GROMACS .gro file of C-alpha atoms in nm:
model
  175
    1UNK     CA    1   0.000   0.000   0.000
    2UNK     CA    2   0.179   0.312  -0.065
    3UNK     CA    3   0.219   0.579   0.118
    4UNK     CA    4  -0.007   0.893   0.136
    5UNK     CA    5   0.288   1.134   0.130
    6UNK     CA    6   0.320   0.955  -0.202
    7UNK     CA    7   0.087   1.160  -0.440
    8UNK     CA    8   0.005   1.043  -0.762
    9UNK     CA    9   0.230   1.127  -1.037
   10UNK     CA   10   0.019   1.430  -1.149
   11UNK     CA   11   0.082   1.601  -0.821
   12UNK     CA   12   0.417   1.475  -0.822
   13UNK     CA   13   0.471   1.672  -1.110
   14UNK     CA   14   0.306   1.934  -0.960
   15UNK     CA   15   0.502   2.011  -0.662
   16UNK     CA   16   0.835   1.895  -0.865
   17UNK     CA   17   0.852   2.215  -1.031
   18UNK     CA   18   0.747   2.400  -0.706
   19UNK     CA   19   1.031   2.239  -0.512
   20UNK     CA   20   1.290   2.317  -0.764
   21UNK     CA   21   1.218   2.690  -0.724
   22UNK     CA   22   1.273   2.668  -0.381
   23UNK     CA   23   1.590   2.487  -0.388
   24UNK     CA   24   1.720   2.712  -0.656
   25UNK     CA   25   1.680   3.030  -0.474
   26UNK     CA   26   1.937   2.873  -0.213
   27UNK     CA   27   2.168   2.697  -0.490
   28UNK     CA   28   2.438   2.984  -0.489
   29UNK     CA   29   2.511   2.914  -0.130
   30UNK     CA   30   2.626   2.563  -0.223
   31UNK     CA   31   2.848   2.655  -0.522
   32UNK     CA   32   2.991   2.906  -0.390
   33UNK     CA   33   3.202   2.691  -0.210
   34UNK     CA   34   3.212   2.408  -0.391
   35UNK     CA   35   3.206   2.589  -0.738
   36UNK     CA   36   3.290   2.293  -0.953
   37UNK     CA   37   3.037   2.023  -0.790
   38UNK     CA   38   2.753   2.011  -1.052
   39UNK     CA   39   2.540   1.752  -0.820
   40UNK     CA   40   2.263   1.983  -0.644
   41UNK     CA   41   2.228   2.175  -0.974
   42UNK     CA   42   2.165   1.915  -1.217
   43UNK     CA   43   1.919   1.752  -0.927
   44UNK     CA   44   1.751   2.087  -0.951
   45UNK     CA   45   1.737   2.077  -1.332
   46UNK     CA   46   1.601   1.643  -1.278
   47UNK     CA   47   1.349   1.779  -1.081
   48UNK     CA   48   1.241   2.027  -1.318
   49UNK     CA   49   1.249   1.809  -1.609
   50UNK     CA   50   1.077   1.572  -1.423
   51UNK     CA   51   0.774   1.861  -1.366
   52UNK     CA   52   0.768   1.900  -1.746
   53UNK     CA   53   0.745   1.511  -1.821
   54UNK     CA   54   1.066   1.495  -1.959
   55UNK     CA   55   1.162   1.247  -1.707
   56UNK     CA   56   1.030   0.904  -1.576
   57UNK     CA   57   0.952   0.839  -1.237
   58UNK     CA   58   1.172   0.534  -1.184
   59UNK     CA   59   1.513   0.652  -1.325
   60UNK     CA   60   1.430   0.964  -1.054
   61UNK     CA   61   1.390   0.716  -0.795
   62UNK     CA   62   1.754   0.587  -0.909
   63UNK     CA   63   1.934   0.917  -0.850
   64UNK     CA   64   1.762   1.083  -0.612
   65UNK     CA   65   2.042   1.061  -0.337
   66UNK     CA   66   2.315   1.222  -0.528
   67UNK     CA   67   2.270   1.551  -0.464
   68UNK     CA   68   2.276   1.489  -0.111
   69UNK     CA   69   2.613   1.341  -0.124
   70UNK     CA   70   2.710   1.681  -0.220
   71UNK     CA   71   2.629   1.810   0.093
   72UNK     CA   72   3.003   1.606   0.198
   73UNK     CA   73   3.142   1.782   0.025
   74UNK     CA   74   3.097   2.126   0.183
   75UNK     CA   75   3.147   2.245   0.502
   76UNK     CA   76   2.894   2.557   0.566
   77UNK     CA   77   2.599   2.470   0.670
   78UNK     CA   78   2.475   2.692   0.438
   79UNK     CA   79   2.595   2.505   0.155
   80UNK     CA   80   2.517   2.178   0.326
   81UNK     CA   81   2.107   2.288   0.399
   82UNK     CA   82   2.162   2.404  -0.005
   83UNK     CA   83   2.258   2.079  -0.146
   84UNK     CA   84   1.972   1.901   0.076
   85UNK     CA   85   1.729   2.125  -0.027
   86UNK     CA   86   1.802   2.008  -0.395
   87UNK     CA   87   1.821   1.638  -0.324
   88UNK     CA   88   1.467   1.650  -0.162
   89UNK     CA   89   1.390   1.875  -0.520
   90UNK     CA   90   1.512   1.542  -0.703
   91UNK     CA   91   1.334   1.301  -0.447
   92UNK     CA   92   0.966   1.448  -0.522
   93UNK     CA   93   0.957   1.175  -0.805
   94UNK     CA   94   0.961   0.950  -0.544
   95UNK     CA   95   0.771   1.079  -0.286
   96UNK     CA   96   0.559   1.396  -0.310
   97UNK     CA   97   0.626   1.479   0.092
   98UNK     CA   98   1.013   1.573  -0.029
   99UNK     CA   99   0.851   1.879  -0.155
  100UNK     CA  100   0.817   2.035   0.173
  101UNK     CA  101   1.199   1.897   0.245
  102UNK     CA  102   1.322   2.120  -0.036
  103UNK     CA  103   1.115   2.391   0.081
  104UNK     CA  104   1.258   2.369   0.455
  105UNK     CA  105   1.638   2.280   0.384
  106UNK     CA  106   1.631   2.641   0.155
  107UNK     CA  107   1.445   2.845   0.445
  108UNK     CA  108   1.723   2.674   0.668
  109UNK     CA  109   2.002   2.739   0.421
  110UNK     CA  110   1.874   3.102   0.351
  111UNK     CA  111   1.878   3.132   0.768
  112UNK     CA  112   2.230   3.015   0.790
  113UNK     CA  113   2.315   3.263   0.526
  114UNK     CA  114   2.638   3.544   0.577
  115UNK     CA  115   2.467   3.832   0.667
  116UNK     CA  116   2.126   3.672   0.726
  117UNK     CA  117   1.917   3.827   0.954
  118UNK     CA  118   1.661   3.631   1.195
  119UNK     CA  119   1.401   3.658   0.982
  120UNK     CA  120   1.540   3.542   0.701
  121UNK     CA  121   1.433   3.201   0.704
  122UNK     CA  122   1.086   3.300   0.795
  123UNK     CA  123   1.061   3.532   0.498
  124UNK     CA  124   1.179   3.258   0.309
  125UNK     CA  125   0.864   3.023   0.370
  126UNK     CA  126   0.662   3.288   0.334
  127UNK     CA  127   0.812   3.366  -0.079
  128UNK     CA  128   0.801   3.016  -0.085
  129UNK     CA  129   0.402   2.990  -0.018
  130UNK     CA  130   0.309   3.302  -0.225
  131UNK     CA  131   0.463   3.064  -0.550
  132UNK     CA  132   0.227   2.816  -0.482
  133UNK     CA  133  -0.064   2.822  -0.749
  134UNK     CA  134  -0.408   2.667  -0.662
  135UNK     CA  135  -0.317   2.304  -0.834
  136UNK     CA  136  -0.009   2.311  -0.648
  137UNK     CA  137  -0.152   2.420  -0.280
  138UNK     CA  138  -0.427   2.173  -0.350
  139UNK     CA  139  -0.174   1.869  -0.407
  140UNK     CA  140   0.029   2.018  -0.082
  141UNK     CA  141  -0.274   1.971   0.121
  142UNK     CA  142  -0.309   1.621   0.066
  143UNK     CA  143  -0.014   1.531   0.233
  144UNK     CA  144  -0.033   1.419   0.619
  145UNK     CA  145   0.053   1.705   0.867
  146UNK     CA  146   0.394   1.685   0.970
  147UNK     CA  147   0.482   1.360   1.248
  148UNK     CA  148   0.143   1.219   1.128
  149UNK     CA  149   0.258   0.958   0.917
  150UNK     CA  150   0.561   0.750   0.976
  151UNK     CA  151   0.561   0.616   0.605
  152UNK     CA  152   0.806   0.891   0.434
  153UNK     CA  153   1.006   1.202   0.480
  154UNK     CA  154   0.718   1.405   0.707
  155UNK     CA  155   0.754   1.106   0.999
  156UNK     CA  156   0.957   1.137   1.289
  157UNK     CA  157   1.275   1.237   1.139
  158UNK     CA  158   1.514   1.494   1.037
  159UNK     CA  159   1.192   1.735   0.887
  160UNK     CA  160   0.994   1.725   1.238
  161UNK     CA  161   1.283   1.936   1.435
  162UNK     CA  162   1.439   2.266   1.443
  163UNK     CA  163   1.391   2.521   1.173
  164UNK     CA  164   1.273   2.247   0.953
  165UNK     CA  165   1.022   2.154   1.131
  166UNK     CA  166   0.923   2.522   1.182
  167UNK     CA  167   0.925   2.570   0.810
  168UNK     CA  168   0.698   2.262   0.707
  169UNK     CA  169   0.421   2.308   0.994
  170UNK     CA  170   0.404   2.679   0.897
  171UNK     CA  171   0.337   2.610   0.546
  172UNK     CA  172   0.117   2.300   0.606
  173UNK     CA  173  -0.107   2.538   0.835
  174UNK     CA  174  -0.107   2.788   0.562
  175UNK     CA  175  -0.225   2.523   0.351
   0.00000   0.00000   0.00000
């Protein structure tokens, strides 16, 4: 039985493109210390082509965890929130909850920013939500609320705690 932070593949698509805005907003952090590492970007660019139909859903599934080896290979945690924020771009073929993962590891990685203030990460999430067409809202809202179900990326891990967490539940209760 899958999942319901699955989504069909129509709202996978959906929130695909969605999620690879978010992640690109925060994809300068990443190279600019690791410059010559084209992993997050070309997960970015996956995830977009997947939102297009360009790309299947199983090859996605493949690659989904290369970008966030990249996030090894830098040391900010900037960079590092950047390069997860595009592997959980890449991972919406899989999973449709990864959407909100991209969404919270770029308010995180815009919050760790030099010269980011403390709202920063809160304005993020709140650009993030005014992107979010009516299709795309509508497919949000039919994943669980965050901790609800243990079945995927919105269980009881990494996305439930700290300014992840914060950046998920504030969008899902915009929702």
């Amino acid at each position: 039985m899958p999942s319901s932070q699955t989504l069909s593949l129509a709202d996978r698509r959906l929130v695909a493109a969605w999620a690879a805005e978010c992640a690109s907003r925060v994809l300068a952090l990443f190279e600019a210390e690791a410059p010559d590492d084209p992993r997050p970007r070309d997960a970015i660019d996956r995830a977009r082509a997947f939102a297009r139909g360009e790309l299947d859903a199983a090859h996605e599934i493949r690659d989904r965890f290369v970008a966030g080896r990249a996030a090894q290979a830098v040391s900010s945690p900037a960079a590092v929130a950047a390069a997860r924020s595009a592997a959980q771009a890449a991972a919406v073929a899989h999973m449709g909850a990864h959407a909100l993962g991209a969404a919270a590891y770029a308010a995180k990685a815009t919050g760790l920013a030099p010269h980011a203030d403390p709202t920063s990460a809160d304005q993020e999430t709140a650009w993030q939500f005014a992107q979010l067409d009516e299709q795309t809202r509508s497919a949000l809202a039919r994943l669980p609320s965050l901790g609800e179900d243990s079945a995927g990326p919105l269980g009881a891990g990494l996305l439930t705690k700290g300014v992840l967490g914060v950046a998920i539940r504030r969008i899902q209760e915009q929702l």
